[in-house]
Coordinates of C-alpha atoms and ligand atoms in Angstrom, one line a residue:
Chain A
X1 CA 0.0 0.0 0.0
X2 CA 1.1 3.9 -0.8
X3 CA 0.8 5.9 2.5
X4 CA 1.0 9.7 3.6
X5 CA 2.7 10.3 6.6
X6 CA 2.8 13.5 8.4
X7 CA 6.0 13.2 11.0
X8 CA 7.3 15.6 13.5
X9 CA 10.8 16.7 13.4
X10 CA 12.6 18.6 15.4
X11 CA 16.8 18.9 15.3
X12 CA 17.1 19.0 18.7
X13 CA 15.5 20.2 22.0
X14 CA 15.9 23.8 21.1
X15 CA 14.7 23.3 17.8
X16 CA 11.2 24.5 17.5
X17 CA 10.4 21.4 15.0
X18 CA 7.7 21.0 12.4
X19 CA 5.2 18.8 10.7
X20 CA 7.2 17.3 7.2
X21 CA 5.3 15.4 4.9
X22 CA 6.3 11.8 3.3
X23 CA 4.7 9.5 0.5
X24 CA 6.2 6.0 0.7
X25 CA 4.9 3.1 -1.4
X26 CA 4.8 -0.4 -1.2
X27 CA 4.2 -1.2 2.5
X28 CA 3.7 -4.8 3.0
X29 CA 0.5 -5.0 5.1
X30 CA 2.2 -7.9 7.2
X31 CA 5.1 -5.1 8.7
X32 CA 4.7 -3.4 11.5
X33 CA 4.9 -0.2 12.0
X34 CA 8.2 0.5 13.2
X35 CA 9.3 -1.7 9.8
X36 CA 7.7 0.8 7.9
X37 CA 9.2 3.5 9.0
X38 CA 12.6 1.8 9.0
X39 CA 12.1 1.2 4.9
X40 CA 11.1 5.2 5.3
X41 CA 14.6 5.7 6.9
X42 CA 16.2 3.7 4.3
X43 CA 14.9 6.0 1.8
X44 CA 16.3 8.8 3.2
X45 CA 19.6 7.6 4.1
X46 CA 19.7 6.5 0.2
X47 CA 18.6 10.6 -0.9
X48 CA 21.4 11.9 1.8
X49 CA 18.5 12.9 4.0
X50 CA 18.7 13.3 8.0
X51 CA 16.6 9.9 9.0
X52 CA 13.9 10.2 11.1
X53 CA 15.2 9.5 15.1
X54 CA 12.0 6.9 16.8
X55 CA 12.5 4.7 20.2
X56 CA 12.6 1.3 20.3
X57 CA 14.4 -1.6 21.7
X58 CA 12.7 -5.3 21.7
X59 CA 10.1 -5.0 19.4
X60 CA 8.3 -7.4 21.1
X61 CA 6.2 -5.1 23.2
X62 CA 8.1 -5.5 26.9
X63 CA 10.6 -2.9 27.2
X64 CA 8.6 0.3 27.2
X65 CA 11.0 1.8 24.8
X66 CA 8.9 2.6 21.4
X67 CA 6.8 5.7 21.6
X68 CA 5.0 7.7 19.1
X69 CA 1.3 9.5 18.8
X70 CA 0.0 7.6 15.8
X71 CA -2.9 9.6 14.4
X72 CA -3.7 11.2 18.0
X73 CA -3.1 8.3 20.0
X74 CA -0.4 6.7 22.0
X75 CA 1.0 4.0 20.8
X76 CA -2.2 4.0 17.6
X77 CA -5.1 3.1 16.9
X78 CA -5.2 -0.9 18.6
X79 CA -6.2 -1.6 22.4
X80 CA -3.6 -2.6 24.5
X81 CA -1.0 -2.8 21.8
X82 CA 2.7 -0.7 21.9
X83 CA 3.8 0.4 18.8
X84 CA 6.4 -1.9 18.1
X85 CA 3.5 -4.7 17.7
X86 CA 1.1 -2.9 15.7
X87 CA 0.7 -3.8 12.0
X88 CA 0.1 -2.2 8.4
X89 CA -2.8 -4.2 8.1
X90 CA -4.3 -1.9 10.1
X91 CA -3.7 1.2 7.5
X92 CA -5.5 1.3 4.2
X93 CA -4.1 2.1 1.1
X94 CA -3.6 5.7 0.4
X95 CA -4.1 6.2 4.5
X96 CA -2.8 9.9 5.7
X97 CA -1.2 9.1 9.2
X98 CA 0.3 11.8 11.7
X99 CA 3.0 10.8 14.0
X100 CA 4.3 12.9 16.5
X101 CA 6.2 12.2 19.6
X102 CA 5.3 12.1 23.0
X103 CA 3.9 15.4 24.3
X104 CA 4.4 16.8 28.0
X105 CA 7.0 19.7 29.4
X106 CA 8.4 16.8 31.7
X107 CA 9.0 14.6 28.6
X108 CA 11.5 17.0 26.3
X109 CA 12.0 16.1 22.6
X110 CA 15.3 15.5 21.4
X111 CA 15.1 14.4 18.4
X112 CA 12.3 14.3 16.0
X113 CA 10.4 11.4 17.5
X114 CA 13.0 10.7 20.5
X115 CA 11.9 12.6 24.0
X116 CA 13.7 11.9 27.3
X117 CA 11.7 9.8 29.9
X118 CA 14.2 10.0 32.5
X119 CA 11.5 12.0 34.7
X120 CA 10.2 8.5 34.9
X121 CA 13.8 7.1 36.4
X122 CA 14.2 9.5 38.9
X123 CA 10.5 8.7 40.0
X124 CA 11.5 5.2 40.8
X125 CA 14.6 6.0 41.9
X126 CA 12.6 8.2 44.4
X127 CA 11.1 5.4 46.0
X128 CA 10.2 2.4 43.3
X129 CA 11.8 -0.1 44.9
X130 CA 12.4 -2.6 47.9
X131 CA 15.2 -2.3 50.1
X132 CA 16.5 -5.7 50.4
X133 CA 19.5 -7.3 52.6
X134 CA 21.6 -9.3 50.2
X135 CA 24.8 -9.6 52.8
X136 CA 24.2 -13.8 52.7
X137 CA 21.2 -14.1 54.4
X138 CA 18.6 -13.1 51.5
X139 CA 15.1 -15.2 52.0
X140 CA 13.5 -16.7 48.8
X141 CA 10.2 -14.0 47.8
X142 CA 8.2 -17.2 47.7
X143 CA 9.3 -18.2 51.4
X144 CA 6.4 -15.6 52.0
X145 CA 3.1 -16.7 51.6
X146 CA 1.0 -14.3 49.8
X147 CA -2.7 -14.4 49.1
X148 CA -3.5 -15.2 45.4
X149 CA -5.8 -12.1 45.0
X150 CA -3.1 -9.3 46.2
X151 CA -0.6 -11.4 44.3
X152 CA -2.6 -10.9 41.0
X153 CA -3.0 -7.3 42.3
X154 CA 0.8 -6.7 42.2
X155 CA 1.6 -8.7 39.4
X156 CA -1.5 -6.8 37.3
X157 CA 0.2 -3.8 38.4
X158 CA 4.0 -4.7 37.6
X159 CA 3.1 -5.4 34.4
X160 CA 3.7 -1.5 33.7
X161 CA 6.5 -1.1 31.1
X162 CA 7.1 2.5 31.7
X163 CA 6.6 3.6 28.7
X164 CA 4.6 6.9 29.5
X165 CA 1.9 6.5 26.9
X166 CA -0.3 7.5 30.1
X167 CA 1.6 11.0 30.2
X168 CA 1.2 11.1 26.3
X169 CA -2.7 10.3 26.5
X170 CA -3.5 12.8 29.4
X171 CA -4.7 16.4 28.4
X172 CA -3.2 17.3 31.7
X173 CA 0.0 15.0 31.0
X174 CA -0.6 13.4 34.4
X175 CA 1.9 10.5 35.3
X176 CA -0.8 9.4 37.7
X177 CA -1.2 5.7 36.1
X178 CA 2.6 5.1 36.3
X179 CA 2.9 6.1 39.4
X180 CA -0.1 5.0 40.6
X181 CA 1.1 1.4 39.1
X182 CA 4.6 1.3 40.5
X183 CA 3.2 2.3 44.1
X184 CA 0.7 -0.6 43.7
X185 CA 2.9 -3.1 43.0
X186 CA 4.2 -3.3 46.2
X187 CA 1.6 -1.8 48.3
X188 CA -0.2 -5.5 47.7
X189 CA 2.7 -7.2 48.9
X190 CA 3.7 -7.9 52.4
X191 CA 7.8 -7.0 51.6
X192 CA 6.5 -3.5 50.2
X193 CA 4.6 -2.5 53.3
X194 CA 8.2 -1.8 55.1
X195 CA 9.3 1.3 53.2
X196 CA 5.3 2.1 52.3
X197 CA 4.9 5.3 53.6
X198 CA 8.6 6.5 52.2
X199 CA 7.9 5.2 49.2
X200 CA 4.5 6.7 48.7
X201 CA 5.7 10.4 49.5
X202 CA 8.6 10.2 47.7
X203 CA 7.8 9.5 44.4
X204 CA 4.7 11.6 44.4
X205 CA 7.1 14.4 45.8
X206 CA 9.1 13.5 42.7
X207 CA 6.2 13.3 40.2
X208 CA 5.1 16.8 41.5
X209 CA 8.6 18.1 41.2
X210 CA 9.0 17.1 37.3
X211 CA 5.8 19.3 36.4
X212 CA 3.4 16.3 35.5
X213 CA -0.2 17.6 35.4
X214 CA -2.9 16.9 38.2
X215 CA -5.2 14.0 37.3
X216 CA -8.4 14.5 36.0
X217 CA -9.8 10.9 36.1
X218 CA -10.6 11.2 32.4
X219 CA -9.4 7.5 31.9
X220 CA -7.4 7.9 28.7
X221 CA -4.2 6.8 30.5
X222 CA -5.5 3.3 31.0
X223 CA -7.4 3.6 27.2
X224 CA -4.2 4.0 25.8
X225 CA -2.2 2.0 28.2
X226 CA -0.5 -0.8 26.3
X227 CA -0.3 -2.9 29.0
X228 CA -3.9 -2.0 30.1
X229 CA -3.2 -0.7 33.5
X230 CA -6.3 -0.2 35.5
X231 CA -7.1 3.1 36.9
X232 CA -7.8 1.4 40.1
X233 CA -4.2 1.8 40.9
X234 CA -4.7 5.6 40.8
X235 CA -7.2 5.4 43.2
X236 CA -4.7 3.0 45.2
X237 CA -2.2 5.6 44.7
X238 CA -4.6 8.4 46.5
X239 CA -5.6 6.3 49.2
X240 CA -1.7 5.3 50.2
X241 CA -0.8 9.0 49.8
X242 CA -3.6 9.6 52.2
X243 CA -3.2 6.8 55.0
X244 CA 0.5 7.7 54.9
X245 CA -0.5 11.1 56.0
X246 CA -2.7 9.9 58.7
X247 CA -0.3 7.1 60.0
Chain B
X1 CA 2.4 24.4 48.6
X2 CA 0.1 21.1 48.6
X3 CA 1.0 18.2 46.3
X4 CA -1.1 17.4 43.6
X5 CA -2.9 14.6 45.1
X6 CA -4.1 17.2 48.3
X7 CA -5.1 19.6 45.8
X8 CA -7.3 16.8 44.5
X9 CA -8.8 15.9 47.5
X10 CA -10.0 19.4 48.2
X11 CA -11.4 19.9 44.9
X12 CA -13.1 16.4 45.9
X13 CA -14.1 17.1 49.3
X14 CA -15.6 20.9 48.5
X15 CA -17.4 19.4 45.2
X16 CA -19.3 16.7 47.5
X17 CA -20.1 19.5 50.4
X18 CA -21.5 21.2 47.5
X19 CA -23.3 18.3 46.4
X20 CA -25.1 17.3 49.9
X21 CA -26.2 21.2 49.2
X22 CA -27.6 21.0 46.0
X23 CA -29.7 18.1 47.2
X24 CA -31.0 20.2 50.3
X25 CA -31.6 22.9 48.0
X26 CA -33.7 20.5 45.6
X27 CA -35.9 19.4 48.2
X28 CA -36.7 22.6 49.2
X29 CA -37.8 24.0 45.4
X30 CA -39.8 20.7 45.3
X31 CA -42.3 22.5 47.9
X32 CA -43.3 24.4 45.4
X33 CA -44.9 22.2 43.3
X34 CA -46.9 21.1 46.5
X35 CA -51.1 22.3 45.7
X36 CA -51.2 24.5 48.6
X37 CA -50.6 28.1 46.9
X38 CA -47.0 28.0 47.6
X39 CA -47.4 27.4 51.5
X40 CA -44.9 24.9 52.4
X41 CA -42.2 26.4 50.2
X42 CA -42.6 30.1 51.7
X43 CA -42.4 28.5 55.2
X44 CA -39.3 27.0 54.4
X45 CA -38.1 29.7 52.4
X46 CA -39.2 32.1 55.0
X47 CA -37.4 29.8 58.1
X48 CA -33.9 29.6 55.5
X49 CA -34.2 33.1 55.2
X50 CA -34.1 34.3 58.6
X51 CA -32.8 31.4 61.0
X52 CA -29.5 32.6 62.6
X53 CA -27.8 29.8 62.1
X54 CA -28.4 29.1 58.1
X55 CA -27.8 32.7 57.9
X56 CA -24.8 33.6 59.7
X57 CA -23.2 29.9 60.0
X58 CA -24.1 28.0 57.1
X59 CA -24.6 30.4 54.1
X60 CA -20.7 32.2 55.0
X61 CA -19.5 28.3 54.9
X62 CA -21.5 27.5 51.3
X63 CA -20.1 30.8 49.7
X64 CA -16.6 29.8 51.1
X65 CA -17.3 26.7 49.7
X66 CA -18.1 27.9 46.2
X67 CA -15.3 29.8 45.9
X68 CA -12.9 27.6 46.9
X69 CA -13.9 25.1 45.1
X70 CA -13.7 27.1 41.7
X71 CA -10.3 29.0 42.7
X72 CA -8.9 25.5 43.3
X73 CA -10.7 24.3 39.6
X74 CA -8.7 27.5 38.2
X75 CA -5.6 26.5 39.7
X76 CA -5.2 23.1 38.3
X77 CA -6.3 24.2 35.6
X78 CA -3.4 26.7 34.8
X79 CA -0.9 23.8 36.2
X80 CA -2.8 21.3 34.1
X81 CA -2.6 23.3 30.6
X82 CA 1.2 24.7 31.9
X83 CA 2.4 20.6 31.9
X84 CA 2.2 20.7 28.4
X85 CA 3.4 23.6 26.5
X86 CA 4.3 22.2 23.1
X87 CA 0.8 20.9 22.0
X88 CA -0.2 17.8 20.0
X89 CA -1.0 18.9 15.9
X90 CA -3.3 15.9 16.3
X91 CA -4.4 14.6 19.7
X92 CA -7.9 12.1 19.5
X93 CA -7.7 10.1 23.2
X94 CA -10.2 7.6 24.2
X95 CA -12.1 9.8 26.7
X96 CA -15.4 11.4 27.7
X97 CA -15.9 15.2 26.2
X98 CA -17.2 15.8 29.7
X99 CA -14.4 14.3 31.9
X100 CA -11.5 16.2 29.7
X101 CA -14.0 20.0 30.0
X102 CA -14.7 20.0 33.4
X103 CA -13.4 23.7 32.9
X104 CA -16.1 24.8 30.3
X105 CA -19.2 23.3 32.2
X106 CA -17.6 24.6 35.3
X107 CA -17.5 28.3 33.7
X108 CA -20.9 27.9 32.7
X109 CA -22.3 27.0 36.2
X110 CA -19.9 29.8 37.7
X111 CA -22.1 32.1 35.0
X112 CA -25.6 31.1 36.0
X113 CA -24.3 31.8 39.4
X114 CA -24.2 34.9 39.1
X115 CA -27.7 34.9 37.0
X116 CA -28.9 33.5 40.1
X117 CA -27.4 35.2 42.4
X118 CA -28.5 38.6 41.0
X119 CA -32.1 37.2 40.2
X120 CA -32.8 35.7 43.8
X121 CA -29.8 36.4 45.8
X122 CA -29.0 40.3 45.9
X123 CA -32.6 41.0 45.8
X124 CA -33.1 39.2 49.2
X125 CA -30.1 40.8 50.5
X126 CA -31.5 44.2 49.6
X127 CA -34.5 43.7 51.1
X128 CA -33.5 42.4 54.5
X129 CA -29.7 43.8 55.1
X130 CA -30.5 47.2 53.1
X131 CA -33.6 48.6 53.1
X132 CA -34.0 46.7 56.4
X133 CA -38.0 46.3 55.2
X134 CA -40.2 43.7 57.3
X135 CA -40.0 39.9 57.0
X136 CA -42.7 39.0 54.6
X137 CA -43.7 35.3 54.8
X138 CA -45.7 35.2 52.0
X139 CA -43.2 36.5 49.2
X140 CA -41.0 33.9 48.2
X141 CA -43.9 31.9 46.0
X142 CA -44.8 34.7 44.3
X143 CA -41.4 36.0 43.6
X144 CA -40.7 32.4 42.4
X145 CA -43.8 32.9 40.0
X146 CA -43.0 36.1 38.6
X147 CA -39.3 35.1 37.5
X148 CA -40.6 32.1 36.1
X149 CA -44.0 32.1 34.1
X150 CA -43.8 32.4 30.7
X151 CA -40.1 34.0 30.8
X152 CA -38.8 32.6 28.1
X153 CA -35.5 33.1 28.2
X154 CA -34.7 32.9 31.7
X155 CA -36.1 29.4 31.7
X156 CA -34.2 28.2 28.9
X157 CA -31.1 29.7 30.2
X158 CA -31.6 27.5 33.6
X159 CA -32.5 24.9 32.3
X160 CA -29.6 25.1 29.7
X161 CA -27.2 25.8 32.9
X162 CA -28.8 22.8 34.5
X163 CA -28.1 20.3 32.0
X164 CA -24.2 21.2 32.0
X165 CA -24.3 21.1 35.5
X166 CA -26.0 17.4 35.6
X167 CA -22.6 16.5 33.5
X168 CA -20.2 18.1 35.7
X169 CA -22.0 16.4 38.4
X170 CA -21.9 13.0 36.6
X171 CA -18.2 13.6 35.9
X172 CA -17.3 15.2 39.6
X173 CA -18.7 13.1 41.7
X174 CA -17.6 9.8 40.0
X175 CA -14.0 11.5 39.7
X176 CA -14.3 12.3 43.3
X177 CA -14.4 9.1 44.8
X178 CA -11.2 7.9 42.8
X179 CA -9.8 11.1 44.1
X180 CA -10.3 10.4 47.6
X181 CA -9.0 6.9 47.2
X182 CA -12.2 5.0 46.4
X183 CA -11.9 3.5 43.3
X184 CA -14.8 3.8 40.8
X185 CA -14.1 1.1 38.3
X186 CA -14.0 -1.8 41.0
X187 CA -16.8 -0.6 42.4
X188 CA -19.7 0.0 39.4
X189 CA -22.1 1.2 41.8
X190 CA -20.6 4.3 42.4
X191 CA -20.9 5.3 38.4
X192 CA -24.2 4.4 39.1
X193 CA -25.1 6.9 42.0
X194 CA -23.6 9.5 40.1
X195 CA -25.6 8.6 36.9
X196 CA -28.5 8.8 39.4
X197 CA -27.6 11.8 41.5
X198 CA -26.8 14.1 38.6
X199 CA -29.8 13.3 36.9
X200 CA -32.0 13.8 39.8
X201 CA -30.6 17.2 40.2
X202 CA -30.6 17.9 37.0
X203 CA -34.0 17.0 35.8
X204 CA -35.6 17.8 39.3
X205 CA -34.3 21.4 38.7
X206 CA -35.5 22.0 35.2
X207 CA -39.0 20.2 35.8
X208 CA -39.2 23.2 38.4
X209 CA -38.5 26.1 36.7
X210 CA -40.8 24.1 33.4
X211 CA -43.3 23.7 36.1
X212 CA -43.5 27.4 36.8
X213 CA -43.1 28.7 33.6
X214 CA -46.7 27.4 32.4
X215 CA -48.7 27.3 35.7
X216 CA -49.4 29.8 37.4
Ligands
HEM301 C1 -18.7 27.5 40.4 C2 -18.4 27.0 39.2 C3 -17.6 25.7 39.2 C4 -16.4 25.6 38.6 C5 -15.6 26.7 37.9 C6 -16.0 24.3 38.7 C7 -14.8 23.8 38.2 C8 -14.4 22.5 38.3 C9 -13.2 21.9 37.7 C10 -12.3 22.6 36.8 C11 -13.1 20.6 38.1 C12 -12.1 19.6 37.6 C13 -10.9 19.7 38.5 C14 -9.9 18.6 38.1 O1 -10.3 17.4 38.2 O2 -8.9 18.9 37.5 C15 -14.2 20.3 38.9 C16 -14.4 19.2 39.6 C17 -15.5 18.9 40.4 N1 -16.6 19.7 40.6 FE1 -16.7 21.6 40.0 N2 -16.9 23.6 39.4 C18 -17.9 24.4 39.7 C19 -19.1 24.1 40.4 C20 -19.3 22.9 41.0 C21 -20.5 22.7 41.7 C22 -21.7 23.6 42.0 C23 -20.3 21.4 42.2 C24 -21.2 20.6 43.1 C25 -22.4 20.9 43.5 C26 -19.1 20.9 41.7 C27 -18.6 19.6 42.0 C28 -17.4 19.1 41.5 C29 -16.8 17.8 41.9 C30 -17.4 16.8 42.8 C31 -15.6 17.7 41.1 C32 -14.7 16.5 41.1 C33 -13.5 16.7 42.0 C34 -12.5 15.5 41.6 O3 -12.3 15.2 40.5 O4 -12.0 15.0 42.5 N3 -18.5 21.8 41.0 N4 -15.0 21.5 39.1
SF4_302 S1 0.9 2.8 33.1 FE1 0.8 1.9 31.0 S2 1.0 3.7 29.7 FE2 1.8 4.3 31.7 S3 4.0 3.9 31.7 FE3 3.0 2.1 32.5 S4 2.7 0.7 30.7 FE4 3.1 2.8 29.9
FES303 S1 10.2 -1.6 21.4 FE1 10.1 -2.6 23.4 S2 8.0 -2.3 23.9 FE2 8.1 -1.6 21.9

């Protein structure tokens, strides 16, 4: 199929950046997306043009790294899908399709398609973790028995990839559904409750402090989430924040 | 200055005080559909207007209440639109019109406010703080009547201002409960009530003033 494509590009983060237009021909409806725009690159690098910079890493949808605003949405137009594993067969022939990167002042382009999540790292570094004793006398996690429901619980919520499609969705780029997620996922679990309260204040101290938006509950973080993250977890998130200011 | 989540919880907490208000304020107008010329509904009216308490205690803690709760809308508003500078060319999420313009229904309600205010409000306050005239227990019906029966556009106007306030309703109190650490999705029943509630309120308000305007 022959395709339009309307991509942002920017040089760098001072750039002011720009809409360019594209034709490419012959995309194989069995490619994904990210293949199609590596035959784009191709092109370019052939013509002596500047390629187009994108994200990605595994390509099989787990490492959080591929990005883009396909046609107004995260990740495109499929449910629960990152853009590394959605297909041309989902375009029609002589399709117009607008990609742009991921928008939010906390999530700087810088390059074209490329912006810089590491608002997300210093989150987690904030408090996303477990502090664990490893000096020879580590126990096993599953020594600890642990209730099938708040096990589900935290493993629904650790399946996050951190790929802030959620900040990308929200009109109010709101990293509530990351963080809300990465609190979860141990607030279920009995070797999370330790550092709870830390943990809690922290990273929303941290979220605050990167200039993410206030959350709206408009719900198109999970919509757009590819790993389908429940907003439930943002109301988890609230009610931690709160008990940890009573406690 | 309060994180984001406090900020939230206010805007939750002074939306729901406003709520249990709106409800009060309901039953009261529904006295005036009662077949007894208006008698209920100006004794009512008549104990709201001049009971110490409502007056000096609870009216000072509604207004407060109103204006917080749209001062603290403004403010996250401004932060909300500030997070993103560099906008989308082309930005189509999977959300609710109603949930992402809580901002534009919000204006509208702060608008008929002051329609309100200035057709019920200030008058009152005129008349009792003012000119200092004599309580007259018999008004309130017929002042009810006169703003209402076939005026056109004042009825269309509320009722217009009631419908966007059902959805900001529908949307706020929903949003409030996640805000406050309730989650809305595992527990349906709270979409429900606030289907429920904002209708009531909504329709309940409208059918009043629609009431008035053709019966006299
Ligand atoms: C006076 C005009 C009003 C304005 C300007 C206004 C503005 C807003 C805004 C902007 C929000 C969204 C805040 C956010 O989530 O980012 C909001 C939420 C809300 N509003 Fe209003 N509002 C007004 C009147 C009312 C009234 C009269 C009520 C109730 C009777 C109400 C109840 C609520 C509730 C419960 C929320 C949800 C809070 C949450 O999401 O946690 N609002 N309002
Ligand atoms: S919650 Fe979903 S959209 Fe947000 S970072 Fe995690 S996987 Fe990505
Ligand atoms: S490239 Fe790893 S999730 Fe898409």
């Amino acid at each position: 199929m022959d395709l339009q494509l309307k991509i942002w590009r920017q040089k760098n983060k001072l750039n002011k950046g720009e809409i360019k237009n594209y034709s490419i021909k012959n995309i194989e409806p069995d490619m994904s997306f990210l293949e199609m725009l590596d035959i784009l690159n191709q092109g370019l690098i052939s013509s002596g043009e500047e390629p187009v910079a994108f994200d990605h890493d595994c390509r099989e949808g787990i490492c959080g790294a591929c990005s883009l605003v396909i046609n107004g949405a995260p990740h495109g137009p499929d449910k629960g899908t990152t853009t590394c594993q959605l297909h041309m067969r989902r375009f029609n022939d002589g399709d117009t399709i607008y990609i742009e990167p991921f928008r939010g002042n906390s999530f700087p382009v810088i390059k074209d398609l490329v912006v810089d999540r590491s608002a997300f790292d210093r989150i987690q570094q904030a408090g996303g973790y477990v502090s664990v004793n490893t000096s020879g006398n580590t126990v096993d996690a599953n020594a600890t028995p642990i209730p099938k429901p708040d096990a589900d619980k935290a493993f629904e919520a650790a399946a996050c990839i951190g790929c802030g499609a959620c900040v990308a969705a929200c009109k109010n780029s709101s990293a509530m559904l990351f963080v809300g997620a990465k609190v979860s996922q141990y607030a279920h679990l009995p070797q999370g409750k330790v550092e709870a309260k830390e943990r809690v204040t922290n990273m929303v101290k941290q979220m605050d402090k990167e200039g993410f938006g206030n959350c709206t509950n408009t719900g198109a973080c999970e919509a757009h989430c590819p790993k389908e993250i429940s907003v439930e977890n943002i109301a988890n998130l609230n009610r931690e924040y709160l008990l940890s200011k009573i406690k | 200055m309060y994180s984001s989540i406090i900020k939230k919880v206010l805007m939750a907490l002074s939306g729901i005080f406003l709520m249990v208000f709106l409800l009060q304020h309901l039953a009261i107008n529904l006295t005036s559909l009662f077949p007894d010329d208006g008698n209920t509904f100006n004794k009512i009216s008549h104990f709201m207007g001049y009971n110490p308490l409502v007056q000096f205690v609870l009216q000072p803690i509604l207004i407060f209440g109103v204006f917080f709760h749209f001062i603290m809308g403004f403010v996250l508003e401004y932060q909300n639109r500030k997070a993103r500078i560099s906008k989308y060319i082309y930005h189509k999420t999977r959300s609710s019109w109603v949930s992402k313009n809580m901002i534009l229904s919000g204006l509208v309600i702060l608008a008929f406010l002051a329609l309100h205010f200035y057709d019920f409000w200030i008058p009152e306050m005129d008349y009792k703080y003012i000119n200092f005239k004599q309580p007259d227990s018999l008004k309130y019906f017929h002042e009810l009547q006169e703003k209402f029966y076939g005026q056109t556009t004042r009825t269309t106007i509320y009722c217009i201002s009631f419908i966007l306030l059902g959805l900001h309703l529908n949307h706020g109190l929903s949003s409030s409960f996640q805000s406050v650490g309730i989650s809305n999705k595992k527990e349906k029943n709270l979409q429900r009530l606030a289907i429920i509630y904002s209708f009531i309120i909504s329709f309940g308000f409208s059918f009043i003033a629609i009431y008035h305007y053709f019966v006299h």
